[in-house]
PDB file of C-alpha atoms in Angstrom:
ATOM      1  CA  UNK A   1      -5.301 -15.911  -2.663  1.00  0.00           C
ATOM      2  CA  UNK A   2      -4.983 -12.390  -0.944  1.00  0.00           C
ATOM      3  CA  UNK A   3      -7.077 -11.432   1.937  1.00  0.00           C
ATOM      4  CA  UNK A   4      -6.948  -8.117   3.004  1.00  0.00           C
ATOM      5  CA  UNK A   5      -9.222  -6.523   6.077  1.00  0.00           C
ATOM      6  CA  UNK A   6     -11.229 -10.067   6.407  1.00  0.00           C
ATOM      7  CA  UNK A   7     -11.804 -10.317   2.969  1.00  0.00           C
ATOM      8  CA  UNK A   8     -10.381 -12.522   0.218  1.00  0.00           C
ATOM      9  CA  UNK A   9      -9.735 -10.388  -3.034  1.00  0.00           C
ATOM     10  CA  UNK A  10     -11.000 -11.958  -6.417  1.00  0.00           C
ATOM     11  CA  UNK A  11      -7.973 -13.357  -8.211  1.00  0.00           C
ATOM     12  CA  UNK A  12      -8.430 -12.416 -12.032  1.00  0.00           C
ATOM     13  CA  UNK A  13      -9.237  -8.954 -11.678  1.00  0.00           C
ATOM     14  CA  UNK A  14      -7.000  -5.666 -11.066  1.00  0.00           C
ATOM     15  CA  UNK A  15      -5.856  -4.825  -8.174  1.00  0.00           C
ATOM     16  CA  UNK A  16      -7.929  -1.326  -7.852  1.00  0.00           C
ATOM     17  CA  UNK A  17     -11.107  -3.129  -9.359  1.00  0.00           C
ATOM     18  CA  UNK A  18     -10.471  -5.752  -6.885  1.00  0.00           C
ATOM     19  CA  UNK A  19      -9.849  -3.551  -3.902  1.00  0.00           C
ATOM     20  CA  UNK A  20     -13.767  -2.392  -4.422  1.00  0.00           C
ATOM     21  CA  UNK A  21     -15.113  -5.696  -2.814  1.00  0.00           C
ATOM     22  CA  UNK A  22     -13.306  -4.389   0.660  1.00  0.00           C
ATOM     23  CA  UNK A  23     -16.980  -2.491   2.130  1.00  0.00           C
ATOM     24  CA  UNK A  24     -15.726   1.044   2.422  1.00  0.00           C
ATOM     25  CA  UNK A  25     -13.533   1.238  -0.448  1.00  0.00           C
ATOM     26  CA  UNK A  26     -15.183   2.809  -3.783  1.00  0.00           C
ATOM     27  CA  UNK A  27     -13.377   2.767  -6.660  1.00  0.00           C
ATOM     28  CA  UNK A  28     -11.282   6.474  -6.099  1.00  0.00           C
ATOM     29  CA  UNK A  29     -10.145   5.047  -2.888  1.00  0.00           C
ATOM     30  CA  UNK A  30      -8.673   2.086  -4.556  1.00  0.00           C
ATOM     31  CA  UNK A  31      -6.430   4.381  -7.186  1.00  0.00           C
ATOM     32  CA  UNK A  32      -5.454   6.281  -4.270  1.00  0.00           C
ATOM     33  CA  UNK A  33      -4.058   2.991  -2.145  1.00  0.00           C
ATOM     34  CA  UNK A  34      -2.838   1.684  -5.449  1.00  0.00           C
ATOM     35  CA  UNK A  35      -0.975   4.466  -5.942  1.00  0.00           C
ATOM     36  CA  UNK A  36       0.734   5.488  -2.594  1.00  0.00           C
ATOM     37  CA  UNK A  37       1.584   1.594  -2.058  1.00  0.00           C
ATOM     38  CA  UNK A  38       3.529   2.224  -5.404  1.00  0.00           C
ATOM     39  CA  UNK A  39       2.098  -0.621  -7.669  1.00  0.00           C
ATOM     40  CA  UNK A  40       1.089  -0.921 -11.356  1.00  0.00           C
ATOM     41  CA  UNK A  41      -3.057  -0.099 -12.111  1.00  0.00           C
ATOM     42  CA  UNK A  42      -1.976  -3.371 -14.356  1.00  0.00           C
ATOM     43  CA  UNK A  43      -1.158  -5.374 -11.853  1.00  0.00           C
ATOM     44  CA  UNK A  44      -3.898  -8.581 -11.629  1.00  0.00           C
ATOM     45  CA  UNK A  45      -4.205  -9.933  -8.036  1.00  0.00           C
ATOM     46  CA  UNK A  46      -2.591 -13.496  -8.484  1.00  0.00           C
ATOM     47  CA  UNK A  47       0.782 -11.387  -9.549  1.00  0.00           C
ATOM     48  CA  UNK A  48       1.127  -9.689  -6.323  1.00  0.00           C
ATOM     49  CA  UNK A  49       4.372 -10.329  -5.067  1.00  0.00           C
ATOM     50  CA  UNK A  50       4.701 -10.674  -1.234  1.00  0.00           C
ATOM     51  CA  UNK A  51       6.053  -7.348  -0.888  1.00  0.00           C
ATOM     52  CA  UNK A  52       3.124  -5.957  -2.495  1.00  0.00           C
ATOM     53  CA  UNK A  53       0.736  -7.419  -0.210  1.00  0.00           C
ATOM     54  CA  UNK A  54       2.775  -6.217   2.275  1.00  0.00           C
ATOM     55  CA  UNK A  55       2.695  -2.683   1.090  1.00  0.00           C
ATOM     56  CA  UNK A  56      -1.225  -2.605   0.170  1.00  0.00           C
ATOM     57  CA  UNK A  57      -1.785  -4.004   4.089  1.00  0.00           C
ATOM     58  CA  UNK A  58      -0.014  -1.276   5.361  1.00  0.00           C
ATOM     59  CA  UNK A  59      -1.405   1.385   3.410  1.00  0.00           C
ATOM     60  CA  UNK A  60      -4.834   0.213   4.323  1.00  0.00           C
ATOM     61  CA  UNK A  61      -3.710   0.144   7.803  1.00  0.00           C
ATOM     62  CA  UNK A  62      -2.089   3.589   7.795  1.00  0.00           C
ATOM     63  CA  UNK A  63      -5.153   5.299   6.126  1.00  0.00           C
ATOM     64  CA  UNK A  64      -7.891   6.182   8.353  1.00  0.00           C
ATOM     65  CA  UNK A  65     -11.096   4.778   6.692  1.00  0.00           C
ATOM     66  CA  UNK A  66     -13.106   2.782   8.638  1.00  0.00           C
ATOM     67  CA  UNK A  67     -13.830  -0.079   6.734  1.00  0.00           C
ATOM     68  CA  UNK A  68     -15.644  -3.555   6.938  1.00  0.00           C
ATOM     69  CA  UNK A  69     -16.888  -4.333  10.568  1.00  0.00           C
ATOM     70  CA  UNK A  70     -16.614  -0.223  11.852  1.00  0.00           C
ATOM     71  CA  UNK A  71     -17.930   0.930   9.097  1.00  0.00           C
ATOM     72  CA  UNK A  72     -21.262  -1.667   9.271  1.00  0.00           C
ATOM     73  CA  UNK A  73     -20.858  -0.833  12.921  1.00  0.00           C
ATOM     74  CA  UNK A  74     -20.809   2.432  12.507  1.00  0.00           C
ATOM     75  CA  UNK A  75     -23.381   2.619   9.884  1.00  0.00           C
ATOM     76  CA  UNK A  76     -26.096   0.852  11.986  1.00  0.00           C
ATOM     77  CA  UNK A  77     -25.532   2.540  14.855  1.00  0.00           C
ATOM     78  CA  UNK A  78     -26.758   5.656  12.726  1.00  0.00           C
ATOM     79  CA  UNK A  79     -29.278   3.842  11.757  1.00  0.00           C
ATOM     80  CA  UNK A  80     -30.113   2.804  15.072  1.00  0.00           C
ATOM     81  CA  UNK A  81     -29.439   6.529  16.515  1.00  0.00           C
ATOM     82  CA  UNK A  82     -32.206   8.289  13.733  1.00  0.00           C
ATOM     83  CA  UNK A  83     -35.136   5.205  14.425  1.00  0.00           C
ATOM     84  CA  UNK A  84     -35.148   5.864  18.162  1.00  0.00           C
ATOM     85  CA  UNK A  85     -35.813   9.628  17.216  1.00  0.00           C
ATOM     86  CA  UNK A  86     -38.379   9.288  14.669  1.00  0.00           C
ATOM     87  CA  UNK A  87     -36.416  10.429  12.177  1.00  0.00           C
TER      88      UNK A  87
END
């Protein structure tokens, strides 16, 4: 089982289809971490090696997206911020 960000990635499906469950990552996103982390689209998520994991969690990491809690923070704070002015 991986769990990246809080969140434990299904195990039969590709790693960019599977990065999509991670709240803030769309598809595009995923290609793009695939990619700079240097592993095959192919790739299903119960073949990660270790260094792989290692590689996606630090590309995560080193890309600023907010993602999971911020971004729900951040999201209902907004949401918060445009109620309290009658938007």
């Amino acid at each position: 089982m991986v769990r990246l960000v809080g969140v434990d990635l299904p195990r039969n499906k590709k790693i960019a289809y599977a990065l999509t469950y991670i709240h803030g990552i769309g598809l595009t996103t995923a290609k793009q971490i695939v990619e700079t982390a240097d592993i095959n689209f192919d790739v299903r998520v119960y073949d990660l090696t270790t260094e792989q994991t290692v590689a996606l969690r630090q590309t995560i990491e080193e890309s600023d997206l907010k993602l999971e809690g911020d971004l729900r923070r951040f999201n209902g704070l907004n949401i918060k911020r445009l109620n309290e002015i009658n938007c």
